[in-house]
Short mmCIF file of C-alpha atoms in Angstrom, two decimals:
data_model
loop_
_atom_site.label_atom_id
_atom_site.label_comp_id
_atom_site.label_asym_id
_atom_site.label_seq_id
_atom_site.Cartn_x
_atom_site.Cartn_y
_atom_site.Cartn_z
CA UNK B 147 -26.83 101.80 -33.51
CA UNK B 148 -24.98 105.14 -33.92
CA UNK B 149 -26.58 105.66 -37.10
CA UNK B 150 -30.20 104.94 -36.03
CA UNK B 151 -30.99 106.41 -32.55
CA UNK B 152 -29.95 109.98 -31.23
CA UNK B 153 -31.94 110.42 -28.54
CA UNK B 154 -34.00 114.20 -29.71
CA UNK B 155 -37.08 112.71 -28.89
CA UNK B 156 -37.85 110.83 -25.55
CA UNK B 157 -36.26 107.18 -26.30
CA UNK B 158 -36.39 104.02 -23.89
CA UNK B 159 -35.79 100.27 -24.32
CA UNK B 160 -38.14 97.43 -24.69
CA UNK B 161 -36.34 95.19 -22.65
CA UNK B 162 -37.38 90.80 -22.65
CA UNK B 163 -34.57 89.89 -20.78
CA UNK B 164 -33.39 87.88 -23.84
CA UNK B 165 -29.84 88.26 -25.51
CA UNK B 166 -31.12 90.36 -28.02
CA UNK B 167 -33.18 92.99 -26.03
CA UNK B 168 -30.42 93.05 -23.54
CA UNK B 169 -27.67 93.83 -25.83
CA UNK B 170 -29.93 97.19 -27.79
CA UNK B 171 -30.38 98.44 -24.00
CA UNK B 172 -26.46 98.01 -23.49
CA UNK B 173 -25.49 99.68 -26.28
CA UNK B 174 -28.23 102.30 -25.63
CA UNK B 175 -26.90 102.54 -22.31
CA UNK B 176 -23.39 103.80 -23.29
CA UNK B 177 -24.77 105.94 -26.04
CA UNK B 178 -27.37 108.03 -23.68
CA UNK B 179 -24.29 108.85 -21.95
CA UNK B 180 -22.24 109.85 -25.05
CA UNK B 181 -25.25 112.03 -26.83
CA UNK B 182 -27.39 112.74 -23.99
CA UNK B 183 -25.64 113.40 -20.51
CA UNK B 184 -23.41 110.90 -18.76
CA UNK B 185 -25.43 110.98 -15.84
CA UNK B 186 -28.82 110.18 -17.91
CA UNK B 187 -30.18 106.82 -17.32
CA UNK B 188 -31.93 104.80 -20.18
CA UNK B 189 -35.94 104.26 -19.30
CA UNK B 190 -36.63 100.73 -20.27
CA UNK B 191 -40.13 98.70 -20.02
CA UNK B 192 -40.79 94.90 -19.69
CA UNK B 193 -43.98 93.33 -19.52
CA UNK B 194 -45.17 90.17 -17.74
CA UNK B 195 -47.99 88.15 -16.57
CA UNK B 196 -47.04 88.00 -13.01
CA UNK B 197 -43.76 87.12 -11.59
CA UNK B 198 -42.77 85.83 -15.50
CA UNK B 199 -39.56 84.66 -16.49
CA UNK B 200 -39.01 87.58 -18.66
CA UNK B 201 -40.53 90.27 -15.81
CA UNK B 202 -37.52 88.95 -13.58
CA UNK B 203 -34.66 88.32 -16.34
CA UNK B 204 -35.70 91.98 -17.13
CA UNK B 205 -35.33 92.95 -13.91
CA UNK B 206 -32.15 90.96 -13.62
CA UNK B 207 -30.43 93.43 -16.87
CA UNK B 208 -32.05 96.87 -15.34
CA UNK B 209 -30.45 96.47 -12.30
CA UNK B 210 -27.22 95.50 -14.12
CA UNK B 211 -27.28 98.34 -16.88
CA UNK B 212 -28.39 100.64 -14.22
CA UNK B 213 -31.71 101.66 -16.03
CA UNK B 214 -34.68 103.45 -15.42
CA UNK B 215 -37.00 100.37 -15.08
CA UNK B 216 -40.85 99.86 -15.29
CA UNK B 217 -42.37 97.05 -15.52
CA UNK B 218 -45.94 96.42 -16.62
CA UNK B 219 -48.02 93.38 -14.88
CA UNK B 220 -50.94 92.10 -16.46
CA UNK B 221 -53.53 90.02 -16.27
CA UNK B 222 -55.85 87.53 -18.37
CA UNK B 223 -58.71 90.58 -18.06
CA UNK B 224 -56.28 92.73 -19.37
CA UNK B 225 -55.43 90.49 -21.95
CA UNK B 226 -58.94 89.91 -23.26
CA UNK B 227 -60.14 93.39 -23.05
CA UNK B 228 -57.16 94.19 -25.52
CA UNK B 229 -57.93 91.55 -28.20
CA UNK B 230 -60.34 93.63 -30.10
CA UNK B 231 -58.24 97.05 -30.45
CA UNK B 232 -55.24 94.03 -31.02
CA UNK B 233 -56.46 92.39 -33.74
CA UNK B 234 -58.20 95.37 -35.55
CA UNK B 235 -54.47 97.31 -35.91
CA UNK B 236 -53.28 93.86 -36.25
CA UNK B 237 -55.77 92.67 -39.27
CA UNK B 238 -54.66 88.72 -38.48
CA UNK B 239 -55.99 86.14 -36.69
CA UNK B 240 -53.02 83.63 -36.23
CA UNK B 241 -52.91 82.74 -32.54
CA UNK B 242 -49.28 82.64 -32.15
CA UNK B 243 -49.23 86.31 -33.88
CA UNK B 244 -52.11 87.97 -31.99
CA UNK B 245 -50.66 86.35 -28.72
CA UNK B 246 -46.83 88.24 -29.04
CA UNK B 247 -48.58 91.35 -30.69
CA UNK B 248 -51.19 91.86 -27.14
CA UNK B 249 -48.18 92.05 -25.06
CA UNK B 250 -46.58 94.61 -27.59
CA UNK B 251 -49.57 96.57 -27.96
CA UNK B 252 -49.79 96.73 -23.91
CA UNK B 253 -46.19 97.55 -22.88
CA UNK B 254 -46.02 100.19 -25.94
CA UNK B 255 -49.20 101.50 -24.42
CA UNK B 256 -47.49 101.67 -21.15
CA UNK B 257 -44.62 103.11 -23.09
CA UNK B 258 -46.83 106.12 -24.31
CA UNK B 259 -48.70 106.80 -21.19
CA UNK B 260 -45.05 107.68 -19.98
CA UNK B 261 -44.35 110.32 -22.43
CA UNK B 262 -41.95 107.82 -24.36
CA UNK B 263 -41.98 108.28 -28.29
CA UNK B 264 -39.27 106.35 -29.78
CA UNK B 265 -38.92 102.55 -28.00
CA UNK B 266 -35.70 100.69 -29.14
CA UNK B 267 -36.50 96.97 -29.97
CA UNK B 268 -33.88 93.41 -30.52
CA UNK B 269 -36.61 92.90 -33.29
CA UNK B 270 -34.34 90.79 -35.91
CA UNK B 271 -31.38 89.40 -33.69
CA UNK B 272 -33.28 85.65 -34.44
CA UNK B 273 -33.47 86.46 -38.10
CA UNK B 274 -29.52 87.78 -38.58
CA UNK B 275 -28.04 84.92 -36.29
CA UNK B 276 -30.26 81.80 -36.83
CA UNK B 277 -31.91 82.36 -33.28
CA UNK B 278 -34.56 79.81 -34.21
CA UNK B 279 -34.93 76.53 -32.15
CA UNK B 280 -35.89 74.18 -35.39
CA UNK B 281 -32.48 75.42 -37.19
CA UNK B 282 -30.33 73.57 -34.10
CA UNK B 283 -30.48 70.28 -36.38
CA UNK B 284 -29.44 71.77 -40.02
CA UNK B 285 -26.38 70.97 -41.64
CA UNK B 286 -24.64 74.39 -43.01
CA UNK B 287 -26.48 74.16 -46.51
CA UNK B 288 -29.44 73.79 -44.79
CA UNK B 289 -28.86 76.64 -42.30
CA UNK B 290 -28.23 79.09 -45.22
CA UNK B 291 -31.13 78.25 -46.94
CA UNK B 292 -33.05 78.54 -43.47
CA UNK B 293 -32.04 82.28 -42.76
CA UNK B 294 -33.59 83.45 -45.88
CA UNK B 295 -36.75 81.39 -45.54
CA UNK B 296 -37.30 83.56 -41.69
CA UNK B 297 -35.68 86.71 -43.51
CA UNK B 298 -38.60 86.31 -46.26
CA UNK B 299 -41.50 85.82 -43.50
CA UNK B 300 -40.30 88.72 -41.33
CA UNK B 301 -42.52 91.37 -42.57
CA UNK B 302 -45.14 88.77 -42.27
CA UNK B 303 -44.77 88.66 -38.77
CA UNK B 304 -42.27 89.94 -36.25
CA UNK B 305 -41.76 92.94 -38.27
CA UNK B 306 -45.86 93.45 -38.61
CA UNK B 307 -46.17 93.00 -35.12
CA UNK B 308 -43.62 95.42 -33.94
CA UNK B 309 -44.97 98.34 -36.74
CA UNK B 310 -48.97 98.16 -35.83
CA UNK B 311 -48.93 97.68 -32.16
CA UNK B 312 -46.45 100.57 -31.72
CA UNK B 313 -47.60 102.74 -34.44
CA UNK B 314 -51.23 102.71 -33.23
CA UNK B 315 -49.81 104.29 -30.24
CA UNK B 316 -48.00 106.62 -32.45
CA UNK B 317 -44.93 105.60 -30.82
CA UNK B 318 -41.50 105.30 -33.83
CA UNK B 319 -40.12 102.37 -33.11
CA UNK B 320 -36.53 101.44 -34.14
CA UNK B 321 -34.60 98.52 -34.09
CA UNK B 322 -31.21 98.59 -34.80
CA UNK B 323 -30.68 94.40 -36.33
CA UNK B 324 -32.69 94.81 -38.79
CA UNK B 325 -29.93 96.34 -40.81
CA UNK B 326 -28.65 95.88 -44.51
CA UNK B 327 -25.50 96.77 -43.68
CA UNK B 328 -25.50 93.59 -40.29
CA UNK B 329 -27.52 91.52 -42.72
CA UNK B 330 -25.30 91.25 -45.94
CA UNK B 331 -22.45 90.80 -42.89
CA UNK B 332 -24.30 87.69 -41.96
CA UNK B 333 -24.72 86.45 -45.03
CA UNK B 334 -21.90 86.79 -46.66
CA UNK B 335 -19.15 86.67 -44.19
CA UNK B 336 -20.32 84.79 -40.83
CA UNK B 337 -19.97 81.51 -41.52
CA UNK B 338 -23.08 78.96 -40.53
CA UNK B 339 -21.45 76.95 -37.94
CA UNK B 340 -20.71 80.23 -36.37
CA UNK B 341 -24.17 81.11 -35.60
CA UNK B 342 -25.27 77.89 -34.52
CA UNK B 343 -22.50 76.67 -32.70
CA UNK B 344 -22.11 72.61 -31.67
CA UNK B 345 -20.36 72.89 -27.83
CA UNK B 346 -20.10 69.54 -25.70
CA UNK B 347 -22.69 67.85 -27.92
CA UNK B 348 -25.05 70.73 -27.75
CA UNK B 349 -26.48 73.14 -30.57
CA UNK B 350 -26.19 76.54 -29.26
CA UNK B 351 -28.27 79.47 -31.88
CA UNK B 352 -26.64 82.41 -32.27
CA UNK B 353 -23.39 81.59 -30.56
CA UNK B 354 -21.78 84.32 -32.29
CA UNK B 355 -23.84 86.95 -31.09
CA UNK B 356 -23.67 85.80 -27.66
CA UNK B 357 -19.45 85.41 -27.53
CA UNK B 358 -19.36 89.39 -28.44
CA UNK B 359 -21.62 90.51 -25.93
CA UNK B 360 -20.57 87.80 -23.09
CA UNK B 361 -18.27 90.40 -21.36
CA UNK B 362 -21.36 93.15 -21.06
CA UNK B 363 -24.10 91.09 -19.50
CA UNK B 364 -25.27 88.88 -16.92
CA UNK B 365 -24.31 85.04 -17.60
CA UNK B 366 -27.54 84.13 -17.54
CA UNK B 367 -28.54 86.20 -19.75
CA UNK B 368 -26.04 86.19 -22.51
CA UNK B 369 -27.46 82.21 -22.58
CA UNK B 370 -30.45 82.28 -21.61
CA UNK B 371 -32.30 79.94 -24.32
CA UNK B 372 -34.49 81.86 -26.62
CA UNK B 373 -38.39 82.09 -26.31
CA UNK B 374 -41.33 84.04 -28.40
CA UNK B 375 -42.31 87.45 -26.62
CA UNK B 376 -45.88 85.68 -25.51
CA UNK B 377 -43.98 82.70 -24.04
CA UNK B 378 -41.36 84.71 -22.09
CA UNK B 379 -44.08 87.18 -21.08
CA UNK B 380 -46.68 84.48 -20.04
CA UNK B 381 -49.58 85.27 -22.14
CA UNK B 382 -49.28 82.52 -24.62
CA UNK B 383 -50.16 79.88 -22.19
CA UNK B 384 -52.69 82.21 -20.64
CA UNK B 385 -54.26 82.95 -23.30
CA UNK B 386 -54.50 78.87 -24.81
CA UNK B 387 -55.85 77.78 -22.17
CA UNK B 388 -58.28 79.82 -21.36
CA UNK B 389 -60.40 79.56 -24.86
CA UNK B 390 -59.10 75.97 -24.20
CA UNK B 391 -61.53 75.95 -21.31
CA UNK B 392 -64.27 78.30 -22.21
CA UNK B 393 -64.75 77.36 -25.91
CA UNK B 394 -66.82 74.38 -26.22
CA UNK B 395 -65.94 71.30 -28.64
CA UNK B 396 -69.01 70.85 -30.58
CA UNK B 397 -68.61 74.72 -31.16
CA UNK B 398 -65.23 74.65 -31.95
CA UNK B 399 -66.11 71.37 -34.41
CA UNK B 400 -69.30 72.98 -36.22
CA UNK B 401 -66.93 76.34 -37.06
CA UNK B 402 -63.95 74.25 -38.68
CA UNK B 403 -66.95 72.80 -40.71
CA UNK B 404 -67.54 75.67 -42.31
CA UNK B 405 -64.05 77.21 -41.98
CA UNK B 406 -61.41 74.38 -42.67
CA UNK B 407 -58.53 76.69 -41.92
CA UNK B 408 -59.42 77.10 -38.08
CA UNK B 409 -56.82 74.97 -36.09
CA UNK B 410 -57.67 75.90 -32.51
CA UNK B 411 -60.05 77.35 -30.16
CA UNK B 412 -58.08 80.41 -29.51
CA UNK B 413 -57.82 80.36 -33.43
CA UNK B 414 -61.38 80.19 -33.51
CA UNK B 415 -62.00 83.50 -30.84
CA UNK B 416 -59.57 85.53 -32.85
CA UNK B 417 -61.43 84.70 -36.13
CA UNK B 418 -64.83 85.22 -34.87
CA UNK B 419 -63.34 88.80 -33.89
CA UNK B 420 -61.13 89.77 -36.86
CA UNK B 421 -64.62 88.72 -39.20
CA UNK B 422 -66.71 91.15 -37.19
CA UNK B 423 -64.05 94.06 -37.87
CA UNK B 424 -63.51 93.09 -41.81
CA UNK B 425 -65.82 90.00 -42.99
CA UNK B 426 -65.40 86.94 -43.90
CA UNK B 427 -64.48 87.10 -47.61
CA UNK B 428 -61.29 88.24 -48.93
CA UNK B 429 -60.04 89.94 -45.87
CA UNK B 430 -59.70 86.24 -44.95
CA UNK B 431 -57.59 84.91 -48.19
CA UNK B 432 -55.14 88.04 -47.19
CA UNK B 433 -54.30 86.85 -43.30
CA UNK B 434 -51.40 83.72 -43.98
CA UNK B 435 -51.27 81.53 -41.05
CA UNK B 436 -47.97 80.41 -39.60
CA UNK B 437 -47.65 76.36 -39.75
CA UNK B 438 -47.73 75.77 -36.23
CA UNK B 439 -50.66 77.20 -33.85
#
């Protein structure tokens, strides 16, 4: 963290309310004070879809950090009117992508609109400790093996995701997991069953990472079970079922005719947009497609 961020350009938190957001804006907490002034508060920014769970288990850290806290409520209008600008900067059309990359591009917008240049993100925490929900059941062998199969995929996604819809609003954005120096730590000298812990019967991801930080945060927060950005925000479900709803099945069945690879009707509205921007030929062969929608 020391290394990474020092605060010469105006710096603030994205902040989920998850363990891994939560524990960047702690640690940038203390260091504003160190580097900046002690009395300088850390801006941080949380977006949400009303009242949603991570709008108030944001709200919940601010208060307990002592931030600088804004939060950014949208709604499905919002949403929509963002999904061409999205998936242009984006170039992909994979639903559960396009979903966590609207409410980046929004809350970075948000971000830039308040003179912020450099956000701070907990990008990588899932990928280092085995945050993932389908690793609970693997044996340690298993596990290993599992951690370089996300670590592999990461620029795919998460990592693409975090660069275009912060970059496009020429905002740096740094996150502090994503680290050789944590990674080859992880790797080489945490051992699996240390990341995803087995306590009273239950399988508890990143255990590890939560026991360090358990003194300096919430409860609640520190195990608070992990969700994707578009879930915790509440635009994922938004989003589903509104194409759900105004995307007809006849229409929906005549496109996967000719396109095989469409698995959804939101699938389908974020195709028909990213082949209006780039076509329908190679640019298609190029976008991978995670294996659930």
């Amino acid at each position: 963290m020391r290394a990474r961020v020092d605060f010469s350009r105006p710096t603030a938190g994205l902040l989920s309310g998850g363990i891994d957001s939560s524990v960047i804006c702690a640690l940038a907490c203390e260091l504003i004070g160190e580097r900046v002034d002690h009395g300088c508060r850390l801006k941080t920014f949380s977006l949400g879809v009303g009242e949603s769970e991570d709008i108030t288990c944001a709200r919940t850290v601010a208060e307990y950090l002592g931030t600088e806290h804004h939060e950014v409520i949208v709604d499905l209008d919002e949403l929509l009117g963002v999904l061409p600008d999205v998936i242009y900067y984006l170039e992909h059309f994979d639903p559960s992508l396009v979903r966590s990359a609207v409410s980046n591009f929004l809350i970075s917008r948000a971000a830039k609109e308040n003179g912020i240049e450099v956000l701070l993100s907990g990008e990588g925490g899932d990928e280092i400790f085995c945050g993932y929900s389908h690793m609970r059941s693997m044996d340690s062998h298993r596990l290993s093996a599992g951690q370089r199969d996300v670590l592999g995929l990461l620029h795919h996604n998460a990592a693409l995701r975090l660069d275009r819809m912060n970059q496009c609003h020429s905002i740096k954005v740094v996150a502090p997991l994503i680290s050789g120096e944590l990674l080859n730590y992880s790797l080489t000298s945490i051992a699996p069953e240390y990341k995803i812990k087995h306590v009273h019967g239950e399988a508890i991801e990143k255990w590890i990472f939560r026991k360090a930080f358990e003194e300096s945060l919430p409860t609640d927060i520190v195990w608070r079970v992990k969700q994707e950005f578009s879930q915790g925000s509440g635009s994922a479900a938004l989003l589903t079922d509104h194409f759900e709803k105004t995307i007809g099945d006849e229409e929906f069945l005549c496109a996967k005719q000719v396109y095989s690879i469409l698995r959804s009707k939101e699938e389908l509205h974020y195709f028909k947009i990213f082949i209006s921007l780039f076509g329908s030929g190679r640019a298609v062969d190029t976008a991978g497609q995670w294996l659930s929608v």
